[in-house]
Structures are given as structure tokens and as C-alpha cells.
XYZ file of C-alpha atoms in Angstrom:
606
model
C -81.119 57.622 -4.545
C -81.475 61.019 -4.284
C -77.758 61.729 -4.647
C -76.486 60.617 -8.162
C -73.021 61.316 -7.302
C -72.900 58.801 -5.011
C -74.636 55.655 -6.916
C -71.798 53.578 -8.446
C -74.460 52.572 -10.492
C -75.020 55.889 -12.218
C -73.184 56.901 -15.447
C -69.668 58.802 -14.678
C -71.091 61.817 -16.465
C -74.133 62.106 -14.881
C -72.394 61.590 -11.589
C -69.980 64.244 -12.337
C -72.936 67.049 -13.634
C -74.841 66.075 -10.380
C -71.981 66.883 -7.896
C -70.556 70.000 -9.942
C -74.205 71.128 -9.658
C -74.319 71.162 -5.599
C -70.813 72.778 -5.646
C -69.905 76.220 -4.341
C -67.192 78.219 -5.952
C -65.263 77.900 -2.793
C -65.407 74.031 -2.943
C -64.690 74.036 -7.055
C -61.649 75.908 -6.452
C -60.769 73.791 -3.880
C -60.992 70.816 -6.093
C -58.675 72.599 -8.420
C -56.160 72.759 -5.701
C -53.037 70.284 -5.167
C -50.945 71.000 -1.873
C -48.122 69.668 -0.398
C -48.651 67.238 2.697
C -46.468 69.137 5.095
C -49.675 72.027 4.801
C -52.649 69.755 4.555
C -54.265 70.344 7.939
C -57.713 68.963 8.877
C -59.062 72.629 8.389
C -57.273 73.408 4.898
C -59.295 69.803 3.372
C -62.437 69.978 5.301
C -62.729 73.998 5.073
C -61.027 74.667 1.580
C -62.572 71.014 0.209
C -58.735 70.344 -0.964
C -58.608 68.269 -4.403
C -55.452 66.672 -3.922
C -52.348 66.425 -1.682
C -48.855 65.376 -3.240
C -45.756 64.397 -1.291
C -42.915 66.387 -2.937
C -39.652 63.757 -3.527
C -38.759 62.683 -0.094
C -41.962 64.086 1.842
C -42.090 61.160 3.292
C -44.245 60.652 7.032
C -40.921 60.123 8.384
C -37.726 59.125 7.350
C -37.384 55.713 5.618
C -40.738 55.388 5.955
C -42.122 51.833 5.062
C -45.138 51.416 3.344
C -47.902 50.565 5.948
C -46.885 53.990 7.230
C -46.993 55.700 4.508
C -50.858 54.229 4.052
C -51.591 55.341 7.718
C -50.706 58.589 6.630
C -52.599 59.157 3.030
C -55.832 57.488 4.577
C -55.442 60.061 7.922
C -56.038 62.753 5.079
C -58.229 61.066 2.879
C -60.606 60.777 6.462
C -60.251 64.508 7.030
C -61.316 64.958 3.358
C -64.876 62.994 3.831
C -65.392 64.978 6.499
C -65.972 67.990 4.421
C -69.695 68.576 3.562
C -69.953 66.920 0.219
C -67.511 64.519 0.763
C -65.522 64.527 -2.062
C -62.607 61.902 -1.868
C -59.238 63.263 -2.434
C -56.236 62.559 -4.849
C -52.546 61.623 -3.290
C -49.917 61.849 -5.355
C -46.056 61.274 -5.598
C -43.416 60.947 -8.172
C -43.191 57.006 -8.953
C -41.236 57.240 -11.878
C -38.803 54.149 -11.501
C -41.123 51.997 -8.844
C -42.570 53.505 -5.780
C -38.942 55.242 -5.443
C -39.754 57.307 -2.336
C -40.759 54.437 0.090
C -38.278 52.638 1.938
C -37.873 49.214 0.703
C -39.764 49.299 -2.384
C -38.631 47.638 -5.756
C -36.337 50.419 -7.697
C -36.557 49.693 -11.178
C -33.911 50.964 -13.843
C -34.365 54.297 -14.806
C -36.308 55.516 -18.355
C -33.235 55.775 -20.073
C -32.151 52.124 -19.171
C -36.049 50.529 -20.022
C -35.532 52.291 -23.547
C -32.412 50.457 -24.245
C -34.332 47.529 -23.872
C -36.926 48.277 -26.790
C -39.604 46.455 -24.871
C -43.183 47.216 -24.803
C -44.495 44.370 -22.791
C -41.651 44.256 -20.409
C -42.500 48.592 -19.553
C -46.457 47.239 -19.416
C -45.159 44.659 -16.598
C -43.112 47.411 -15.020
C -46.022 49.316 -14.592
C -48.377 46.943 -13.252
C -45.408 46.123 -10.373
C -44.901 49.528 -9.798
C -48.951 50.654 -9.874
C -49.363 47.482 -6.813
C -46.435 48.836 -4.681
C -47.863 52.416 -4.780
C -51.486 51.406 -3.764
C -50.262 49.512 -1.207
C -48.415 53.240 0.178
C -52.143 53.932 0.111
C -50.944 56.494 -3.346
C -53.688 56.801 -6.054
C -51.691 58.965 -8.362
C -47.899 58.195 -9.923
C -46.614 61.326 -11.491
C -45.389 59.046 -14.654
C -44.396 58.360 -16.806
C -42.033 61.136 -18.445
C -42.660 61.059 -22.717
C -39.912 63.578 -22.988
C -37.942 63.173 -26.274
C -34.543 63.975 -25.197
C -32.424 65.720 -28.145
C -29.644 66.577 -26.081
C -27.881 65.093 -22.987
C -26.966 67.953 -21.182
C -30.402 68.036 -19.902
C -30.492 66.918 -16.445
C -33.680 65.031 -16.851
C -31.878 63.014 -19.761
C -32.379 59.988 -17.939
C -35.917 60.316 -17.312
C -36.537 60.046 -21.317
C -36.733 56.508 -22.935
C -34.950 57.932 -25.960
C -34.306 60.426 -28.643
C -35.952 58.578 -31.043
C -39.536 59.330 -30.845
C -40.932 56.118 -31.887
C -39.159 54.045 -29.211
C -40.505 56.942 -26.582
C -43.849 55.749 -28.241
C -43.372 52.257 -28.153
C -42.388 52.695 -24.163
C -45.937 54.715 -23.213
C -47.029 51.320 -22.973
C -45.934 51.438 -19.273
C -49.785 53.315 -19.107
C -51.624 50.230 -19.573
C -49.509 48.625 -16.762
C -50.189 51.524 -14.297
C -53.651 51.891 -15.431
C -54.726 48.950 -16.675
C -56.071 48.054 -20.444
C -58.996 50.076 -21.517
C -61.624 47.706 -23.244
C -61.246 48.060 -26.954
C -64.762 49.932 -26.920
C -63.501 52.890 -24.518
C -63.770 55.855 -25.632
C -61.004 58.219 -27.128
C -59.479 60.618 -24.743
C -61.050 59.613 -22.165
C -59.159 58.618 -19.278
C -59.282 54.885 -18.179
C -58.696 53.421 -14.219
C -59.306 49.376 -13.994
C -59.624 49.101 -10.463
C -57.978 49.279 -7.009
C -54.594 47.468 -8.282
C -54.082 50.703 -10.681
C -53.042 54.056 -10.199
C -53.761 57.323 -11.848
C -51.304 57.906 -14.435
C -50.052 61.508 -16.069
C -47.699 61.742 -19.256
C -45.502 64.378 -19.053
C -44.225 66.991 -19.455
C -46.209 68.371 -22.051
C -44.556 69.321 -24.357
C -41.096 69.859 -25.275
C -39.770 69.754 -22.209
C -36.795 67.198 -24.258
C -35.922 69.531 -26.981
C -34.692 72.507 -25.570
C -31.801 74.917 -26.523
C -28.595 72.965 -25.303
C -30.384 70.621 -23.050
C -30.972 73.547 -20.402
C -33.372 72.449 -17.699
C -36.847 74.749 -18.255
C -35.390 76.288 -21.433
C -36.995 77.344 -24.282
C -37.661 74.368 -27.420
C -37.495 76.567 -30.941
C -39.009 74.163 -33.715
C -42.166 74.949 -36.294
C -45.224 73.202 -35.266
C -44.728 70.617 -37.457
C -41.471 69.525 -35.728
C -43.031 69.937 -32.009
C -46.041 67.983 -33.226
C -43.908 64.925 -35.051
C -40.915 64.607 -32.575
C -42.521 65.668 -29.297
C -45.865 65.756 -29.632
C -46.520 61.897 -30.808
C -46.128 60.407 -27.858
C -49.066 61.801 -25.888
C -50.984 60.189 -29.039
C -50.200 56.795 -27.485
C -50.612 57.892 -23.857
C -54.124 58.963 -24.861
C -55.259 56.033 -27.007
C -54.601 54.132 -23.752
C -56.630 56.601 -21.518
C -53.722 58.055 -19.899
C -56.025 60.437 -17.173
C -53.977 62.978 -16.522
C -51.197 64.826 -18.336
C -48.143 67.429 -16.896
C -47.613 70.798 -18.409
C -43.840 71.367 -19.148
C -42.140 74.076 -17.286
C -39.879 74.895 -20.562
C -41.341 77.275 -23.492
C -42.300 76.708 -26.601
C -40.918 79.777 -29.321
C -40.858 81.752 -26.219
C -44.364 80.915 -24.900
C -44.029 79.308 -21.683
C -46.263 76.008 -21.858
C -48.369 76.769 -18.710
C -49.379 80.238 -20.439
C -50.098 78.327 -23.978
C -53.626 78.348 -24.863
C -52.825 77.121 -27.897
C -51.033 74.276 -27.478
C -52.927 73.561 -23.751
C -56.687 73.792 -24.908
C -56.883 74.198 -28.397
C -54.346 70.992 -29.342
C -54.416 68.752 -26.643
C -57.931 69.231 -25.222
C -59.589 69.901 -28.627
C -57.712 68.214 -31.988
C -56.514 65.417 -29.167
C -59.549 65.383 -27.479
C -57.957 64.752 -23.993
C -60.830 64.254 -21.658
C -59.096 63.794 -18.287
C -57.427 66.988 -16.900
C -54.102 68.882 -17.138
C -52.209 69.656 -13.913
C -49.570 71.854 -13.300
C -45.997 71.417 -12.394
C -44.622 72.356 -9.060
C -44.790 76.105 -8.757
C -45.113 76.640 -12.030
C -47.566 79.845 -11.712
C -44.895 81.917 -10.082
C -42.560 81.062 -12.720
C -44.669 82.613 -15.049
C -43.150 86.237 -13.463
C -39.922 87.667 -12.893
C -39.196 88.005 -9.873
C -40.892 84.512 -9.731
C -44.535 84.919 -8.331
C -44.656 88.508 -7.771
C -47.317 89.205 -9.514
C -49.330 85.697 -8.668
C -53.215 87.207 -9.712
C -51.673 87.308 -12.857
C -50.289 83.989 -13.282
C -53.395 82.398 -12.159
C -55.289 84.195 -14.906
C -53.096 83.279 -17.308
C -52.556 79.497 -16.511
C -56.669 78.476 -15.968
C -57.421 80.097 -18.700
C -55.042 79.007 -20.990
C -56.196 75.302 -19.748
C -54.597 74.169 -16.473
C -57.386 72.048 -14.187
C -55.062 71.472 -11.567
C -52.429 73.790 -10.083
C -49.953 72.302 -8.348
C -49.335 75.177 -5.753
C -47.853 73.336 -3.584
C -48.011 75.848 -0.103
C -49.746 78.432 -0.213
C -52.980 77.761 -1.274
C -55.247 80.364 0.693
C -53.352 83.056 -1.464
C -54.603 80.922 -4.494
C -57.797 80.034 -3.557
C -58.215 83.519 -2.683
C -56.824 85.373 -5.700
C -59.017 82.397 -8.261
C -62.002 83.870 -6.654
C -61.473 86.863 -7.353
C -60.518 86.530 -10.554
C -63.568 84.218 -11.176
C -65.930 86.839 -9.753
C -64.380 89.927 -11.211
C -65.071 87.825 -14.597
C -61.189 87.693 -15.439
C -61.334 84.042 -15.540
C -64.739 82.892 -16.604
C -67.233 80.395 -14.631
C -67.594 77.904 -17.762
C -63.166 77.100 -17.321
C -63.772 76.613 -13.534
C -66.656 74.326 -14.599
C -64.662 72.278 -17.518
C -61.714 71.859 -15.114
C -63.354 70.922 -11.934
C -65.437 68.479 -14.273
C -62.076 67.198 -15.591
C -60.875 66.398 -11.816
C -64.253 64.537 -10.544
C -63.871 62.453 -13.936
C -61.080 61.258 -13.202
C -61.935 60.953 -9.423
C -65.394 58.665 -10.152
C -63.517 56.642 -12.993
C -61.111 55.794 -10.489
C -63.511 54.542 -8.381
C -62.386 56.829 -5.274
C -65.640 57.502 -4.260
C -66.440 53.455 -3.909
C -62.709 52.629 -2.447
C -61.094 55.724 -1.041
C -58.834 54.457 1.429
C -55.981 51.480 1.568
C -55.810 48.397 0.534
C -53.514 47.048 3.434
C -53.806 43.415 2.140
C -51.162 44.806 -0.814
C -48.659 45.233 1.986
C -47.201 41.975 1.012
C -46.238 42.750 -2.099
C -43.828 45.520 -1.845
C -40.391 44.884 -2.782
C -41.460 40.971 -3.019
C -39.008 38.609 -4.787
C -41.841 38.720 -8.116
C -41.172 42.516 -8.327
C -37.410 42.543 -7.581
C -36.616 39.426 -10.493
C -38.638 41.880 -12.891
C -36.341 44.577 -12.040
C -33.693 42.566 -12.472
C -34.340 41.513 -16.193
C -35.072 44.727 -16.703
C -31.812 45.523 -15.609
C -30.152 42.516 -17.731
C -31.879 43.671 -20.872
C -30.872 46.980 -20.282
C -27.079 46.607 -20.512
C -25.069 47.915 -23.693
C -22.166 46.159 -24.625
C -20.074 48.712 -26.264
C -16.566 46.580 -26.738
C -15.829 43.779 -25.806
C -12.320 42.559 -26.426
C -9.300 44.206 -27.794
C -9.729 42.618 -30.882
C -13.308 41.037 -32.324
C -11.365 37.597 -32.633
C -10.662 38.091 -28.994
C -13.526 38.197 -26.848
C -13.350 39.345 -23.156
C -16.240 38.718 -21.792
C -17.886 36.618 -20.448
C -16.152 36.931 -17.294
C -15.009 33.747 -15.399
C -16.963 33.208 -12.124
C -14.341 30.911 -11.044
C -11.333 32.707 -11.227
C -9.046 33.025 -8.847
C -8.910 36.520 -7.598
C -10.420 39.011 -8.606
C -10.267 43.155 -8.217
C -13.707 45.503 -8.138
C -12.941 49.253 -7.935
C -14.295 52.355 -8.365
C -16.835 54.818 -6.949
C -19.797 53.307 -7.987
C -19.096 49.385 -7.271
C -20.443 49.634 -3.969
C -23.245 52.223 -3.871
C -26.955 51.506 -3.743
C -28.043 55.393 -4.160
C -25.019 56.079 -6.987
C -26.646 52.847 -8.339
C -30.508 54.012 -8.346
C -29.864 57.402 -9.235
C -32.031 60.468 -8.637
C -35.843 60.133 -7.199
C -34.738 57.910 -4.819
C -35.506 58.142 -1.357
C -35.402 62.151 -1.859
C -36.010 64.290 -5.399
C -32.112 64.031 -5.521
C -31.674 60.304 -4.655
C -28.683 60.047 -2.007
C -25.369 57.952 -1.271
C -24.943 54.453 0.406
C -26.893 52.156 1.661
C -30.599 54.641 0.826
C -32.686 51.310 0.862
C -33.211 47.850 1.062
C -31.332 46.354 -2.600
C -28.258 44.422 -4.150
C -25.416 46.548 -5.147
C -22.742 45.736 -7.828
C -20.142 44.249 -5.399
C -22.897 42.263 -3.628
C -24.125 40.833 -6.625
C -20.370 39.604 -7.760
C -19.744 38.358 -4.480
C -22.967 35.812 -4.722
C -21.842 34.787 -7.977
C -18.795 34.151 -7.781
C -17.638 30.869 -6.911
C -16.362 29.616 -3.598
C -12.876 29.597 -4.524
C -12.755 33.372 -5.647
C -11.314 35.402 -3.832
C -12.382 39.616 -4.283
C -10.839 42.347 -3.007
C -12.490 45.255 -3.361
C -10.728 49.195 -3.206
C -12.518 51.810 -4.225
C -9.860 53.976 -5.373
C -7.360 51.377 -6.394
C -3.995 52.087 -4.356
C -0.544 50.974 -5.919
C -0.505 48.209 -2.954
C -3.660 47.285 -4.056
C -3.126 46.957 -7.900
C 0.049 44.557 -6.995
C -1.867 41.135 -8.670
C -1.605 38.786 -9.512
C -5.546 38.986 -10.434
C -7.146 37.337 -13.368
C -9.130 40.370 -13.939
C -10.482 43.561 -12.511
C -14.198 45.283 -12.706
C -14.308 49.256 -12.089
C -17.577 50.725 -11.850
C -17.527 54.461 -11.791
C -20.046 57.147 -13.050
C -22.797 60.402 -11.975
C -23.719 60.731 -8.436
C -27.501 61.237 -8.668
C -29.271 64.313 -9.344
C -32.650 65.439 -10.396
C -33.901 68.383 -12.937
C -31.526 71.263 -12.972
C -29.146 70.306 -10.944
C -28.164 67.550 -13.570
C -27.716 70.501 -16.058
C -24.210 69.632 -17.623
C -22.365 71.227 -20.169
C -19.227 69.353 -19.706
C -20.450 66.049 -18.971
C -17.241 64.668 -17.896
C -16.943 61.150 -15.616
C -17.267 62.546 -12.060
C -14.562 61.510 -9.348
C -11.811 61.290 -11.930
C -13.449 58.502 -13.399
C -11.413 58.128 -16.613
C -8.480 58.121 -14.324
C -9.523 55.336 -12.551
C -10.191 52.831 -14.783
C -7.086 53.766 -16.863
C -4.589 53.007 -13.684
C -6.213 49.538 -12.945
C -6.802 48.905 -16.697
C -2.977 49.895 -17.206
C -1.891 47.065 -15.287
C -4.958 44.865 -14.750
C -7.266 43.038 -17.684
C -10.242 45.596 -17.231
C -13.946 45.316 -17.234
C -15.098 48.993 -16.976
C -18.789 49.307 -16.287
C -20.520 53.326 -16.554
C -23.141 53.753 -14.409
C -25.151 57.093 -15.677
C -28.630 58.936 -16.866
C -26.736 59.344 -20.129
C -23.793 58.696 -22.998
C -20.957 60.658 -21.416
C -17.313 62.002 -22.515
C -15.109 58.586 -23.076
C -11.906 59.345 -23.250
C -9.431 57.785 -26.223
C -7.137 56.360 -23.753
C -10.062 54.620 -21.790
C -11.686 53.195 -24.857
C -8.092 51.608 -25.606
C -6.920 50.419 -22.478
C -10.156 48.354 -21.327
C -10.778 45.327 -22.382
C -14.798 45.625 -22.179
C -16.737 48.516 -21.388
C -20.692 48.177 -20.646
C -23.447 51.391 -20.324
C -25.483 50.070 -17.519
C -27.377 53.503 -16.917
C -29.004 53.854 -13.508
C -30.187 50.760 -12.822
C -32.010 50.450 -9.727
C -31.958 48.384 -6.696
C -30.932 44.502 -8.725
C -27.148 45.025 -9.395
C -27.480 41.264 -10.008
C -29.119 41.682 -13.156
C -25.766 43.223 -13.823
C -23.518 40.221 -12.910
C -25.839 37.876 -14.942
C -25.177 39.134 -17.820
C -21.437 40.065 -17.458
C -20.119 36.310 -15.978
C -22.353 34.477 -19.234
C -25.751 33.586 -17.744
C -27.801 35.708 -20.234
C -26.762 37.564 -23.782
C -26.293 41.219 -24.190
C -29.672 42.826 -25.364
C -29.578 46.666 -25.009
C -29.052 49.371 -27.891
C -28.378 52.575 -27.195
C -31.135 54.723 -26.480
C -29.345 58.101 -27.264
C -26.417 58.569 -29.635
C -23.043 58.320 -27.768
C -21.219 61.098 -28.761
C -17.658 61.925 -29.115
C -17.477 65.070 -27.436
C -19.830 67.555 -26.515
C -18.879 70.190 -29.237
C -21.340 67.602 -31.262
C -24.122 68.316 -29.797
C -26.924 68.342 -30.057
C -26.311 65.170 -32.730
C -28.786 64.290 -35.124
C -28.635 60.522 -36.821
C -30.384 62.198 -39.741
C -27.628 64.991 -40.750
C -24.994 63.895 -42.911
C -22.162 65.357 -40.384
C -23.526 62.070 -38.034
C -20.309 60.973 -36.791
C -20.701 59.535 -33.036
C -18.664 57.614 -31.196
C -21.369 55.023 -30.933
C -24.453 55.350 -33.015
C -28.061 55.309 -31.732
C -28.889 51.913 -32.031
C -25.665 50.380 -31.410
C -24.779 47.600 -28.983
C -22.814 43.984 -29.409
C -23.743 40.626 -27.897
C -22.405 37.496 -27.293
C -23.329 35.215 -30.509
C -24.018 38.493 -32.786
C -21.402 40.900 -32.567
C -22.384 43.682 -33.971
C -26.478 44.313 -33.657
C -27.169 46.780 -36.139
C -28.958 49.861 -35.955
C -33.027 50.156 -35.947
């Protein structure tokens, strides 16, 4: 066969030296291009030999999109892409970070900081091989996921995204790699990046690195640490995402000592790619170039420069892509950026692309239609969900128990804003980068899951925002759910973080009067006021927890024990933070670590 590249026989290595060798620089650069789908055209993938397409949160092909649709869509690009003249497969990717969360109808799984309550490593691994099937079957090869951030500080509006601040439980959740890609052999070799077949996606750790630990939590900010600090607390995770072959990893829009990562050469190229000896390739985040000048792109030549040759292979652009493609050229030819990084980062991207098996399989697998949001996928979420939950009192003495909750009591109250909302519920990346309100997909929400287990001779009334009619019992016991509307990146930024929607108000006036289970639905510990924490009679973190609010209800009415520990430190008020369980001024309202149960009490700390 006269074209190596193409023999699925032929080592990945050679197959990647023969194609880079019959590449222009028009059609390398192109390779080293992502772009959003709204500006893929037939020309811009056939002409400019586009590497990749992404769908930003919510780009769906239309709205609530199912799957099959979605497929129609990614293989209507990945055609155009063939077309071109060496027909180089491309990459789609999205942000699957808790299940395929932009597709309609897919299995929402609790968010990071809910799976790192949990503490478990196989149940993450099964997580990801659920949420790897329901994104092929969108016709997706690549899951923007998972997040490694180590968050130190939950005013950080991508809090929830982190599994903990506790590095090794962060490490002990990577394992959520092997489920989207699969388990390299035990021979494979270090660094480099590992696909099993068509059931897997591409994975990418991100955000590399530091993104968790900077100055009071501030969305893009700037981490200060020595080396030694970056390296042990935010650094060791992408250890364990590259023992597993983790293909590609996310540079961190935040700074580093002032250094912006997508400028660091140091930390880009001379850490990760050399001492780590990360083989697959690094890809930017979105826009991050311009952000690399103030006013933010203005002086775009320059960012390019400075971001492919301090070791980004991918540049997530997302739009305007002949100004990049143009302005790489001519840095390439003017010898700014030099031919041997356009050669190590388009090598980087085919890599991946051939160990992926693109080339062999580059369109749908329609026969995983089945399988999205399928009752297999949705119980998973919802032990995820049960193992998530952290009992934080329960009773108003420890002689006294509260819970479990009687499913067959007479009649029984559920307020509060978040009772009876499926996109409060799931939280942000849901449906849109934001997440939304209501009804945003197919899923059980907290008052639906009571009401099927419950028995027939309960009856529930259900009031949002608890009126004095209302509150007029007799009940045998009430259930408020309140919490965060959802948000995403900066716009979770929170310096107060305060229960929205006068939460602390509501659960006082029903607890006031009413025998009160309170449950907090959020991407973090947030303030709990005295009076709160003495009038209810239980109170349970239950994070965001995706689309099985019955994983909730099994756990509260007695069906299965209490198994979450806190993933962050609860604090008692923000002037604490950042906390830090090693300083001898630790004095939280809950520690990290902390959460009763049933039969144990108190489970002690890790």
C-alpha cells in the first residue's frame, strides 16, 4: 500500500511521519485548528483541512436536540472533512463533564464535587464508561473532561467542577479516564495517549494547571505558590491522568506567579511535555489567545507566537480562524514560530487521531442510539447520587435520630425553590454552558421522586414558598430543598456565598413550626446560618446532583445508609477562607472529611 497513513496495519508512528510528510503548511495549520460548529462550512474543512470542530455549551443542531440528530449533524461535517484532498478525519468535541450534558435526554450524572464525596474510584471508572457510550452515540469523539482542578477556595465558580481540595482524592477520581478511554494494557507506553475502541471517547484533563488555587477563588486569576507547591497540590493529578493515557490535556486560562499558563513555556513544554513526557497534545481553552492582550486580542500575531511556541498543539479559536490560519503562516514563514513546533504539534493531533482509530471508523455508530439515557445509565446515576449525600445532622440530639424519614406518614410538606426543579437540580453545563430552570430535560426531580415513594396513604402538598395557610399542619414532617441556581465559570464567582432566594429564611419559617428536613442543593459548602443549623432537625449537602432525584429519596426515607464525606471543608463564614485543614487556626463548621450515617454516627475524617 502505497499510502502508509492509511494501512491500519501500519505502526501509529509510521502512519503519522507518512501523512505529516505529504502535508502542506496550509493543511498542518489547519490541523492545528479547532472551530466552533456554527462556522464550519463545507469550504472552511475541505479548503482550510479543519482539525477539529467543537460545539460550545448549548451549540446544539437545534434546540433539545436528541441524539440521532446530533449524529446526523457531526457525521454531515466529518463527510465534508474526507472530502478534503488528504482526507484527514476530523475531531468533534463538546463539554461532557457530568454525562453527555448538552443532549436532550441524556443521563445527567452528579456533578464533580458530588462524585468526590463519594471517594470512589471504580464507581467514577463506571461513570465514565456510561458517559463515553452516550457521547459516541451523539456521533462526539472528544469529551472535554474531566476537570483535575484542586479547588482551595469556594468562591471559585468552577468549585463544583473539582472532586475536592484534597489532592489525593482529585487523584483517586482521574480514574473516570479509564472509563472514558478505556484501560491501557499494562505494557502501553508512558505518556502516550490510549483510545480502546469505538465505545470510548477522547479524553483531556484539565485545566492545566492551577486553575483551583487561585487568589480568592477568582475565576482566571492568578495561583501564587513555589513550584514545589504547584507541582504537589496541583500538579499530581495529571500524573494519574497520564499513567492512564489521558490523550489530550487543557491549558488553564488562570496564571501562574503572573505568567499566564497559555504563554508558559515552562510549565507547557518543558514540564508536562518533557519531565511528564505527555505524548498526546495540549489544546487551548476557548479564546484563550486573545486573552493573552489587553484589550483582549488586539494584538492576535502576537498571541499566536507566544502560545505555539510556548507548547499549545491545538488552539481553540473558536470563529475566526482565517485570521489565525493566516497570521500562523506568517509567523511560521517569517521564522517567528519555527517549522519543527508546527511539526511536533500537528504530529501530536494525528496521534491521537490514528490511536483513536478515526481514520478506520470516522463516522456514527447509530446502533448506540439505544443506550442513551437507558434505565442501566440512569440507576448508575442514581447511586451515584445516593453515595453522594452528606449527612451533616441528623437529629436535635444524637440520642434522637430524625431520619430516616417515614414513607408512610400521613401528610407530608415539600417546600422550597429547589424541590421541584430539574435544571436547579443538574446545575450548570446542562442543556446550555449555564444549565437553565424547569423542566431542561428528560429526569426525576426531588418532589417526583418523594411522590413515588411515598406510600399510598400519604398525602404531599407541595408550596414552594411556604405561605402561613400553607404551614397550618397538622403534618408529620416537612422537606425544604433550596440552594444555587446554576451557573458556569465566572459567573459563579462569589464572594458572599450566601443561600440564594432567601434560602435560610425559608427553611427557618417551616422549620419554626414544622419538624424539618432541610436538603442544600449546591456546587459547594455555603454560609449556614446559626439559626438554621438549630432549628432543623436534619440537614443533608446533596450538591448538584443530576437528573435521579430518587437517589435522593432512597437514602433519606431508609432504603440505603449515608456514605458521602465532605469533599471541601464547610466553613463557617467566608472571612475563613481560603481554610486549610493543615493550619492550626482550622476551625470549620464541618471538617473536610466529615459526614454521619445511619449505624455509625460520626464517620471520621480521612
Amino acid at each position: 500500500m502505497d499510502c502508509v497513513y492509511k494501512n491500519p496495519n501500519a505502526p501509529i508512528e509510521d502512519r503519522v511521519k507518512d501523512l505529516l510528510s505529504r502535508m502542506t503548511l496550509q493543511e498542518k495549520i489547519g490541523q492545528m485548528t479547532q472551530i466552533e460548529r456554527t462556522v464550519a462550512t463545507p469550504a472552511a474543512l475541505g479548503d482550510f483541512s479543519i482539525g477539529s470542530i467543537l460545539s460550545a455549551g448549548g451549540s446544539a443542531p437545534f434546540e433539545k436536540a436528541p441524539s440521532a440528530d446530533w449524529a446526523d449533524m457531526v457525521d454531515g461535517f466529518q463527510q465534508a472533512a474526507l472530502q478534503s484532498r488528504l482526507g484527514i478525519p476530523l475531531i468533534y468535541g463538546v463539554d461532557a463533564v457530568h454525562g453527555n450534558n448538552n443532549v436532550y435526554g441524556a443521563t445527567i450524572f452528579p456533578h464533580n464535587v458530588g462524585l468526590g464525596a463519594t471517594r470512589d474510584a471504580e464507581l467514577a471508572q463506571r461513570i465514565g464508561v456510561a458517559t463515553a457510550l452516550e457521547v459516541r452515540a451523539s456521533g462526539v469523539h472528544y469529551a472535554f473532561a474531566p476537570c483535575v482542578a484542586v479547588c482551595k477556595d469556594p468562591r471559585w465558580g468552577r468549585c463544583f467542577e473539582s472532586y475536592s481540595e484534597d489532592t489525593g482524592i482529585v487523584r483517586k477520581m482521574t480514574s473516570i479516564i479509564t472509563g472514558l478511554q478505556g484501560k491501557p494494557p499494562v505494557d502501553h507506553p508512558k505518556g502516550y495517549p490510549f483510545v480502546a475502541g469505538r465505545n470510548n471517547v477522547i479524553a483531556c484533563a484539565k485545566h492545566f494547571v492551577g486553575d483551583g488555587g487561585t487568589e480568592k477563588g477568582i475565576n482566571e486569576g492568578n495561583t501564587v505558590s513555589s513550584y514545589d507547591d504547584l507541582e504537589s497540590i496541583h500538579m499530581a493529578p495529571y500524573l494519574d491522568c497520564i499513567s492512564q493515557g489521558v490523550s489530550t490535556v487543557m491549558a488553564s486560562y488562570s496564571s501562574w506567579n503572573g505568567s499566564k499558563l497559555h504563554a508558559d513555556g515552562f510549565l507547557l513544554t518543558e514540564i508536562l511535555k518533557d519531565k511528564l513526557g505527555f505524548k498526546g497534545f495540549v489544546i487551548s481553552d476557548w479564546e484563550a489567545l486573545d486573552r493573552l492582550t489587553e484589550p483582549r486580542g488586539s494584538n492576535y500575531r502576537y498571541c499566536i507566537s507566544t502560545a505555539i511556541n510556548a507548547g499549545i498543539d491545538m488552539v481553540m479559536v473558536p470563529h475566526r480562524y482565517k485570521q489565525f490560519v493566516e497570521d500562523l503562516t506568517f509567523l511560521v514563514e517569517s521564522g517567528e514560530v519555527p517549522m519543527s513546533r508546527i511539526d511536533d504539534a500537528v504530529e501530536r493531533i494525528l496521534r491521537v487521531k490514528f490511536v483513536s482509530g478515526l481514520f478506520e471508523y470516522p463516522f456514527s455508530d447509530r446502533s448506540l442510539l439505544d443506550i442513551v439515557g437507558c434505565k442501566l445509565h440512569r440507576e448508575l446515576a442514581r447511586e451515584a447520587v445516593r453515595k453522594s449525600l452528606v449527612l451533616l445532622k441528623n437529629g436535635k440530639n444524637l440520642k434522637n435520630p430524625f431520619l430516616p424519614l417515614d414513607k408512610n406518614a400521613k401528610r407530608i410538606l415539600v417546600a422550597g425553590t429547589h424541590a421541584d426543579n430539574l435544571g436547579y437540580q443538574c446545575g450548570g453545563w446542562t442543556g446550555t454552558w449555564f444549565g437553565g430552570s424547569g423542566r431542561i430535560t428528560i429526569g426525576t426531580t426531588i418532589l417526583d421522586a418523594i411522590r413515588e415513594s411515598v406510600g399510598g396513604g400519604t398525602e404531599v402538598i407541595y408550596d414552594p414558598y411556604p405561605s402561613t395557610n400553607s404551614l397550618a399542619g397538622p403534618y408529620s414532617f416537612a422537606i425544604v430543598v433550596v440552594g444555587e441556581p446554576p451557573y458556569a465559570e465566572a459567573l459563579g464567582d462569589n464572594e458572599e456565598l450566601v443561600i440564594p432566594f432567601d434560602g435560610n429564611d425559608i427553611i427557618v419559617s417551616v422549620a419554626d413550626k414544622i419538624p424539618t428536613l432541610a436538603i442544600l442543593i449546591s456546587g459547594r459548602p455555603l454560609v449556614l446560618e446559626p439559626r438554621v443549623l438549630e432549628k432543623v432537625d436534619a440537614l443533608v449537602a446533596a450538591w448538584l446532583p443530576g437528573t435521579e432525584g430518587r437517589g435522593i429519596t432512597d437514602v433519606v426515607f431508609g432504603d440505603f445508609e449515608f456514605e458521602g464525606r465532605l469533599p471541601m471543608t464547610w466553613f463557617r463564614s467566608t472571612e475563613q477562607l481560603p481554610v486549610n485543614p493543615r493550619h492550626n487556626s482550622y476551625d470549620p463548621l464541618f471538617p473536610l472529611g466529615f459526614g454521619l450515617a445511619y449505624n455509625k454516627g460520626n464517620t471520621p475524617q480521612e
